[in-house]
PDB file of C-alpha atoms in Angstrom:
ATOM      1  CA  GLU H   1      81.674  73.424  84.618  1.00 76.00           C
ATOM      2  CA  PRO H   2      83.570  76.739  84.066  1.00 82.00           C
ATOM      3  CA  GLU H   3      83.098  79.317  86.763  1.00 93.00           C
ATOM      4  CA  VAL H   4      84.167  82.736  87.805  1.00 96.00           C
ATOM      5  CA  THR H   5      86.793  82.808  90.530  1.00 97.00           C
ATOM      6  CA  GLN H   6      87.772  85.638  92.850  1.00 97.00           C
ATOM      7  CA  THR H   7      90.680  86.260  95.257  1.00 97.00           C
ATOM      8  CA  PRO H   8      91.020  86.924  98.044  1.00 97.00           C
ATOM      9  CA  SER H   9      87.881  85.555  99.695  1.00 96.00           C
ATOM     10  CA  HIS H  10      88.349  87.953 102.594  1.00 97.00           C
ATOM     11  CA  GLN H  11      90.271  91.227 102.849  1.00 97.00           C
ATOM     12  CA  VAL H  12      90.687  93.387 105.903  1.00 98.00           C
ATOM     13  CA  THR H  13      92.254  96.811 105.432  1.00 98.00           C
ATOM     14  CA  GLN H  14      92.749 100.110 107.187  1.00 97.00           C
ATOM     15  CA  MET H  15      90.772 103.151 106.045  1.00 97.00           C
ATOM     16  CA  GLY H  16      92.769 105.109 103.425  1.00 97.00           C
ATOM     17  CA  GLN H  17      94.647 102.053 102.102  1.00 98.00           C
ATOM     18  CA  GLU H  18      94.480 100.798  98.586  1.00 98.00           C
ATOM     19  CA  VAL H  19      93.001  97.392  97.820  1.00 98.00           C
ATOM     20  CA  ILE H  20      92.984  95.293  94.653  1.00 98.00           C
ATOM     21  CA  LEU H  21      90.308  92.704  94.259  1.00 98.00           C
ATOM     22  CA  ARG H  22      91.032  90.018  91.649  1.00 97.00           C
ATOM     23  CA  CYS H  23      88.756  87.988  89.387  1.00 98.00           C
ATOM     24  CA  VAL H  24      89.290  85.337  86.765  1.00 97.00           C
ATOM     25  CA  PRO H  25      86.182  85.497  84.444  1.00 96.00           C
ATOM     26  CA  ILE H  26      84.981  82.405  82.512  1.00 94.00           C
ATOM     27  CA  SER H  27      87.570  82.017  79.798  1.00 90.00           C
ATOM     28  CA  ASN H  28      85.527  82.591  76.593  1.00 88.00           C
ATOM     29  CA  HIS H  29      83.533  85.528  78.154  1.00 92.00           C
ATOM     30  CA  LEU H  30      84.065  89.023  76.910  1.00 90.00           C
ATOM     31  CA  TYR H  31      81.925  91.217  79.152  1.00 93.00           C
ATOM     32  CA  PHE H  32      82.971  91.710  82.780  1.00 96.00           C
ATOM     33  CA  TYR H  33      81.346  93.331  85.693  1.00 97.00           C
ATOM     34  CA  TRP H  34      81.789  94.289  89.288  1.00 98.00           C
ATOM     35  CA  TYR H  35      78.901  94.465  91.771  1.00 98.00           C
ATOM     36  CA  ARG H  36      78.860  95.022  95.459  1.00 97.00           C
ATOM     37  CA  GLN H  37      76.496  93.984  98.277  1.00 94.00           C
ATOM     38  CA  ILE H  38      76.549  95.699 101.591  1.00 93.00           C
ATOM     39  CA  LEU H  39      75.555  93.406 104.407  1.00 88.00           C
ATOM     40  CA  GLY H  40      71.811  92.756 104.273  1.00 83.00           C
ATOM     41  CA  GLN H  41      71.215  94.870 101.238  1.00 87.00           C
ATOM     42  CA  LYS H  42      70.665  94.478  97.548  1.00 89.00           C
ATOM     43  CA  VAL H  43      73.331  93.682  95.004  1.00 94.00           C
ATOM     44  CA  GLU H  44      74.368  96.964  93.303  1.00 95.00           C
ATOM     45  CA  PHE H  45      75.951  97.463  89.941  1.00 96.00           C
ATOM     46  CA  LEU H  46      79.370  99.172  89.970  1.00 97.00           C
ATOM     47  CA  VAL H  47      80.847  98.898  86.455  1.00 96.00           C
ATOM     48  CA  SER H  48      80.946  96.938  83.209  1.00 95.00           C
ATOM     49  CA  PHE H  49      83.918  96.371  80.923  1.00 95.00           C
ATOM     50  CA  TYR H  50      84.207  95.308  77.404  1.00 92.00           C
ATOM     51  CA  ASN H  51      86.887  95.515  74.730  1.00 90.00           C
ATOM     52  CA  ASN H  52      89.367  96.959  77.265  1.00 91.00           C
ATOM     53  CA  GLU H  53      87.289  99.852  78.282  1.00 93.00           C
ATOM     54  CA  ILE H  54      84.480 100.761  80.688  1.00 95.00           C
ATOM     55  CA  SER H  55      81.123 100.496  78.985  1.00 93.00           C
ATOM     56  CA  GLU H  56      78.975 101.618  81.801  1.00 93.00           C
ATOM     57  CA  LYS H  57      79.358 102.670  85.426  1.00 94.00           C
ATOM     58  CA  SER H  58      77.235 103.636  88.336  1.00 94.00           C
ATOM     59  CA  GLU H  59      77.250 106.737  90.569  1.00 94.00           C
ATOM     60  CA  ILE H  60      79.058 104.585  93.229  1.00 94.00           C
ATOM     61  CA  PHE H  61      82.003 104.040  90.883  1.00 96.00           C
ATOM     62  CA  ASP H  62      83.696 107.330  91.562  1.00 94.00           C
ATOM     63  CA  ASP H  63      87.327 108.363  91.008  1.00 95.00           C
ATOM     64  CA  GLN H  64      88.478 106.156  93.851  1.00 96.00           C
ATOM     65  CA  PHE H  65      87.556 103.054  91.883  1.00 97.00           C
ATOM     66  CA  SER H  66      89.274 101.699  88.747  1.00 97.00           C
ATOM     67  CA  VAL H  67      89.219  98.523  86.791  1.00 97.00           C
ATOM     68  CA  GLU H  68      91.802  96.817  84.691  1.00 95.00           C
ATOM     69  CA  ARG H  69      92.336  93.691  82.573  1.00 93.00           C
ATOM     70  CA  PRO H  70      96.018  93.437  82.917  1.00 88.00           C
ATOM     71  CA  ASP H  71      96.381  90.187  80.918  1.00 88.00           C
ATOM     72  CA  GLY H  72      94.177  87.715  79.160  1.00 80.00           C
ATOM     73  CA  SER H  73      92.683  86.172  82.123  1.00 88.00           C
ATOM     74  CA  ASN H  74      92.425  88.515  85.139  1.00 94.00           C
ATOM     75  CA  PHE H  75      90.050  91.376  85.806  1.00 97.00           C
ATOM     76  CA  THR H  76      90.764  93.605  88.771  1.00 98.00           C
ATOM     77  CA  LEU H  77      88.936  96.263  90.836  1.00 98.00           C
ATOM     78  CA  LYS H  78      91.180  98.805  92.645  1.00 98.00           C
ATOM     79  CA  ILE H  79      89.903 101.038  95.405  1.00 98.00           C
ATOM     80  CA  ARG H  80      92.546 103.732  95.737  1.00 96.00           C
ATOM     81  CA  SER H  81      91.829 105.015  99.207  1.00 95.00           C
ATOM     82  CA  THR H  82      89.281 102.893 101.135  1.00 97.00           C
ATOM     83  CA  LYS H  83      86.516 104.313 103.303  1.00 97.00           C
ATOM     84  CA  LEU H  84      84.525 102.678 105.993  1.00 97.00           C
ATOM     85  CA  GLU H  85      81.477 102.583 103.724  1.00 96.00           C
ATOM     86  CA  ASP H  86      83.362 100.516 101.168  1.00 97.00           C
ATOM     87  CA  SER H  87      83.015  97.487 103.445  1.00 97.00           C
ATOM     88  CA  ALA H  88      80.825  95.078 101.429  1.00 97.00           C
ATOM     89  CA  MET H  89      80.978  91.872  99.429  1.00 96.00           C
ATOM     90  CA  TYR H  90      82.313  92.507  96.010  1.00 98.00           C
ATOM     91  CA  PHE H  91      81.207  90.245  93.186  1.00 98.00           C
ATOM     92  CA  CYS H  92      82.728  89.836  89.799  1.00 98.00           C
ATOM     93  CA  ALA H  93      80.610  88.581  86.912  1.00 97.00           C
ATOM     94  CA  SER H  94      81.104  87.706  83.326  1.00 96.00           C
ATOM     95  CA  ARG H  95      79.001  87.178  80.265  1.00 93.00           C
ATOM     96  CA  ASP H  96      79.417  85.523  76.941  1.00 90.00           C
ATOM     97  CA  PRO H  97      78.066  88.079  74.486  1.00 79.00           C
ATOM     98  CA  ARG H  98      77.299  85.647  71.713  1.00 81.00           C
ATOM     99  CA  GLY H  99      73.512  85.745  71.982  1.00 71.00           C
ATOM    100  CA  GLU H 100      73.534  85.290  75.757  1.00 79.00           C
ATOM    101  CA  GLU H 101      72.526  87.765  78.417  1.00 87.00           C
ATOM    102  CA  THR H 102      73.239  85.700  81.482  1.00 93.00           C
ATOM    103  CA  GLN H 103      75.839  87.043  83.858  1.00 95.00           C
ATOM    104  CA  TYR H 104      77.648  84.433  85.926  1.00 95.00           C
ATOM    105  CA  PHE H 105      78.880  85.533  89.317  1.00 97.00           C
ATOM    106  CA  GLY H 106      81.891  84.651  91.315  1.00 97.00           C
ATOM    107  CA  PRO H 107      81.848  83.725  94.939  1.00 96.00           C
ATOM    108  CA  GLY H 108      82.809  87.302  96.086  1.00 97.00           C
ATOM    109  CA  THR H 109      85.431  89.019  98.158  1.00 97.00           C
ATOM    110  CA  ARG H 110      84.324  90.214 101.549  1.00 97.00           C
ATOM    111  CA  LEU H 111      86.115  93.548 102.142  1.00 98.00           C
ATOM    112  CA  LEU H 112      86.203  94.947 105.673  1.00 98.00           C
ATOM    113  CA  VAL H 113      87.561  98.554 106.093  1.00 98.00           C
ATOM    114  CA  LEU H 114      88.535  99.451 109.659  1.00 97.00           C
TER     115      LEU H 114
ATOM    116  CA  GLY I   1      75.918 106.077 111.881  1.00 36.00           C
ATOM    117  CA  GLU I   2      74.104 102.881 112.215  1.00 37.00           C
ATOM    118  CA  SER I   3      73.633 100.877 109.023  1.00 37.00           C
ATOM    119  CA  VAL I   4      70.215  99.383 108.712  1.00 43.00           C
ATOM    120  CA  GLY I   5      69.854  96.368 106.334  1.00 49.00           C
ATOM    121  CA  LEU I   6      66.764  95.619 104.349  1.00 55.00           C
ATOM    122  CA  HIS I   7      64.049  93.472 105.999  1.00 68.00           C
ATOM    123  CA  LEU I   8      63.753  90.545 103.601  1.00 80.00           C
ATOM    124  CA  PRO I   9      60.303  89.179 102.956  1.00 90.00           C
ATOM    125  CA  THR I  10      60.333  85.485 103.958  1.00 93.00           C
ATOM    126  CA  LEU I  11      58.520  82.599 102.363  1.00 95.00           C
ATOM    127  CA  SER I  12      58.258  79.351 104.441  1.00 95.00           C
ATOM    128  CA  VAL I  13      57.169  76.187 102.714  1.00 96.00           C
ATOM    129  CA  GLN I  14      57.062  72.590 103.550  1.00 96.00           C
ATOM    130  CA  GLU I  15      59.464  70.206 101.828  1.00 96.00           C
ATOM    131  CA  GLY I  16      57.737  68.788  98.737  1.00 96.00           C
ATOM    132  CA  ASP I  17      55.436  71.694  98.248  1.00 96.00           C
ATOM    133  CA  ASN I  18      55.613  74.179  95.411  1.00 97.00           C
ATOM    134  CA  SER I  19      57.071  77.618  96.066  1.00 97.00           C
ATOM    135  CA  ILE I  20      56.159  80.817  94.359  1.00 97.00           C
ATOM    136  CA  ILE I  21      58.439  83.867  94.705  1.00 97.00           C
ATOM    137  CA  ASN I  22      57.278  87.164  93.399  1.00 95.00           C
ATOM    138  CA  CYS I  23      58.962  90.250  92.152  1.00 94.00           C
ATOM    139  CA  ALA I  24      57.785  93.610  90.973  1.00 94.00           C
ATOM    140  CA  TYR I  25      60.121  95.330  88.612  1.00 91.00           C
ATOM    141  CA  SER I  26      60.443  98.942  87.994  1.00 85.00           C
ATOM    142  CA  ASN I  27      61.196  99.762  84.366  1.00 90.00           C
ATOM    143  CA  SER I  28      58.694  99.045  81.612  1.00 90.00           C
ATOM    144  CA  ALA I  29      61.598  99.274  79.124  1.00 90.00           C
ATOM    145  CA  SER I  30      63.406  96.325  80.647  1.00 92.00           C
ATOM    146  CA  ASP I  31      63.906  93.584  78.129  1.00 92.00           C
ATOM    147  CA  TYR I  32      65.581  90.820  80.053  1.00 94.00           C
ATOM    148  CA  PHE I  33      64.935  89.335  83.474  1.00 95.00           C
ATOM    149  CA  ILE I  34      66.826  86.810  85.546  1.00 96.00           C
ATOM    150  CA  TRP I  35      66.479  84.986  88.790  1.00 97.00           C
ATOM    151  CA  TYR I  36      69.459  84.283  91.075  1.00 97.00           C
ATOM    152  CA  LYS I  37      69.730  82.166  94.148  1.00 97.00           C
ATOM    153  CA  GLN I  38      72.107  83.284  96.850  1.00 93.00           C
ATOM    154  CA  GLU I  39      73.188  81.100  99.748  1.00 93.00           C
ATOM    155  CA  SER I  40      74.663  82.596 102.786  1.00 88.00           C
ATOM    156  CA  GLY I  41      78.232  83.929 102.152  1.00 85.00           C
ATOM    157  CA  LYS I  42      78.166  82.970  98.449  1.00 89.00           C
ATOM    158  CA  GLY I  43      77.712  84.683  95.210  1.00 92.00           C
ATOM    159  CA  PRO I  44      74.453  84.868  93.220  1.00 94.00           C
ATOM    160  CA  GLN I  45      73.935  81.562  91.367  1.00 96.00           C
ATOM    161  CA  PHE I  46      71.957  81.681  88.066  1.00 95.00           C
ATOM    162  CA  ILE I  47      68.628  79.869  88.058  1.00 97.00           C
ATOM    163  CA  ILE I  48      66.665  80.920  85.049  1.00 97.00           C
ATOM    164  CA  ASP I  49      66.078  83.871  82.721  1.00 96.00           C
ATOM    165  CA  ILE I  50      63.534  85.214  80.328  1.00 96.00           C
ATOM    166  CA  ARG I  51      63.390  87.819  77.674  1.00 94.00           C
ATOM    167  CA  SER I  52      60.576  90.342  77.401  1.00 94.00           C
ATOM    168  CA  ASN I  53      59.223  88.746  74.192  1.00 94.00           C
ATOM    169  CA  MET I  54      58.196  85.634  76.258  1.00 96.00           C
ATOM    170  CA  ASP I  55      55.777  85.175  79.155  1.00 96.00           C
ATOM    171  CA  LYS I  56      56.860  81.834  80.367  1.00 97.00           C
ATOM    172  CA  ARG I  57      59.967  79.785  80.447  1.00 97.00           C
ATOM    173  CA  GLN I  58      60.631  76.437  82.152  1.00 97.00           C
ATOM    174  CA  GLY I  59      63.721  74.887  83.432  1.00 95.00           C
ATOM    175  CA  GLN I  60      64.385  71.883  85.684  1.00 93.00           C
ATOM    176  CA  ARG I  61      61.928  72.203  88.484  1.00 96.00           C
ATOM    177  CA  VAL I  62      61.693  76.018  87.971  1.00 98.00           C
ATOM    178  CA  THR I  63      59.385  78.121  85.896  1.00 98.00           C
ATOM    179  CA  VAL I  64      59.556  81.820  85.417  1.00 98.00           C
ATOM    180  CA  LEU I  65      56.433  83.845  84.520  1.00 97.00           C
ATOM    181  CA  LEU I  66      56.534  87.334  83.191  1.00 97.00           C
ATOM    182  CA  ASN I  67      53.615  89.780  83.197  1.00 96.00           C
ATOM    183  CA  LYS I  68      54.559  92.853  81.405  1.00 94.00           C
ATOM    184  CA  THR I  69      51.218  94.513  81.910  1.00 94.00           C
ATOM    185  CA  VAL I  70      51.680  94.755  85.605  1.00 94.00           C
ATOM    186  CA  LYS I  71      55.485  94.591  85.655  1.00 94.00           C
ATOM    187  CA  HIS I  72      55.526  91.378  87.561  1.00 95.00           C
ATOM    188  CA  LEU I  73      57.812  88.411  87.547  1.00 96.00           C
ATOM    189  CA  SER I  74      57.508  85.142  89.494  1.00 97.00           C
ATOM    190  CA  LEU I  75      59.615  82.130  90.086  1.00 97.00           C
ATOM    191  CA  GLN I  76      57.937  78.830  90.712  1.00 98.00           C
ATOM    192  CA  ILE I  77      59.876  76.037  92.250  1.00 98.00           C
ATOM    193  CA  ALA I  78      58.271  72.620  92.093  1.00 97.00           C
ATOM    194  CA  ALA I  79      58.680  70.068  94.880  1.00 97.00           C
ATOM    195  CA  THR I  80      60.756  72.382  97.061  1.00 97.00           C
ATOM    196  CA  GLN I  81      63.686  70.684  98.795  1.00 96.00           C
ATOM    197  CA  PRO I  82      65.865  71.772 101.765  1.00 95.00           C
ATOM    198  CA  GLY I  83      68.694  72.625  99.407  1.00 95.00           C
ATOM    199  CA  ASP I  84      66.406  75.338  97.903  1.00 97.00           C
ATOM    200  CA  SER I  85      66.594  77.341 101.081  1.00 96.00           C
ATOM    201  CA  ALA I  86      68.249  80.650 100.114  1.00 96.00           C
ATOM    202  CA  VAL I  87      67.632  84.208  99.217  1.00 95.00           C
ATOM    203  CA  TYR I  88      66.204  84.647  95.735  1.00 96.00           C
ATOM    204  CA  PHE I  89      66.787  87.822  93.762  1.00 95.00           C
ATOM    205  CA  CYS I  90      65.169  88.926  90.517  1.00 95.00           C
ATOM    206  CA  ALA I  91      67.068  91.339  88.408  1.00 95.00           C
ATOM    207  CA  GLU I  92      66.225  93.264  85.227  1.00 95.00           C
ATOM    208  CA  LYS I  93      68.246  94.621  82.374  1.00 93.00           C
ATOM    209  CA  THR I  94      67.096  97.646  80.525  1.00 85.00           C
ATOM    210  CA  GLY I  95      67.539  98.160  76.730  1.00 72.00           C
ATOM    211  CA  GLY I  96      71.102  98.162  75.408  1.00 71.00           C
ATOM    212  CA  GLY I  97      72.601  98.726  78.841  1.00 72.00           C
ATOM    213  CA  ASN I  98      74.862  96.239  80.483  1.00 80.00           C
ATOM    214  CA  LYS I  99      73.839  96.408  84.058  1.00 92.00           C
ATOM    215  CA  LEU I 100      71.522  94.312  86.067  1.00 94.00           C
ATOM    216  CA  THR I 101      69.355  96.040  88.542  1.00 94.00           C
ATOM    217  CA  PHE I 102      68.509  93.805  91.379  1.00 94.00           C
ATOM    218  CA  GLY I 103      65.429  93.522  93.499  1.00 91.00           C
ATOM    219  CA  THR I 104      65.314  93.302  97.272  1.00 88.00           C
ATOM    220  CA  GLY I 105      65.350  89.524  97.585  1.00 91.00           C
ATOM    221  CA  THR I 106      63.047  86.949  99.178  1.00 94.00           C
ATOM    222  CA  GLN I 107      64.233  84.522 101.859  1.00 95.00           C
ATOM    223  CA  LEU I 108      62.956  80.989 101.077  1.00 97.00           C
ATOM    224  CA  LYS I 109      62.884  78.650 104.037  1.00 96.00           C
ATOM    225  CA  VAL I 110      62.087  74.995 103.569  1.00 96.00           C
ATOM    226  CA  GLU I 111      60.732  73.209 106.594  1.00 92.00           C
ATOM    227  CA  LEU I 112      61.068  69.507 106.944  1.00 87.00           C
TER     228      LEU I 112
END
């Protein structure tokens, strides 16, 4: 069964450093998403991406964040200068837009900013 | 400052019993709803979804009920098994938007 994959599973970084979180969505999907979940809290929407551009973003997704689809298979989230409060699980999701609304989530990357 | 996590409501059931997990959603304009299961350290796993033009949908051992009048969603799990132990989230999608808005979650504990 096809699934969303994410790398790395864990990332530890120093405050102020840049991180890139990587995702490989399900191959025939065309909508891509990033969500985050701070420990013990709800899953929160960050951004959605379709047709090589951002289609929607939340207030959390400020200028420190960017997304990219550098090739036909990867979808990345970059945090330019990490802050302590960026520590969270980051989930990638993808959706097949052909009549389906279901978003399928990856296993997540646990980011710890020290 | 200290970060305080949400206190998750917990539902404890005996193995083999039926479970009902409830969710109140916020936006009357939401047109799509979905239930996810999340095990510790893993990503949300799709269980079942329903569009707003329906009030019930059944899957394998799971049923979702939608009551738009009171903005309430429920997930019923038949013959609950130990492997069903997890946190269950409902999420809603509003109109033409892309994002899912997640609820707080309910911890389901299955006792042997």
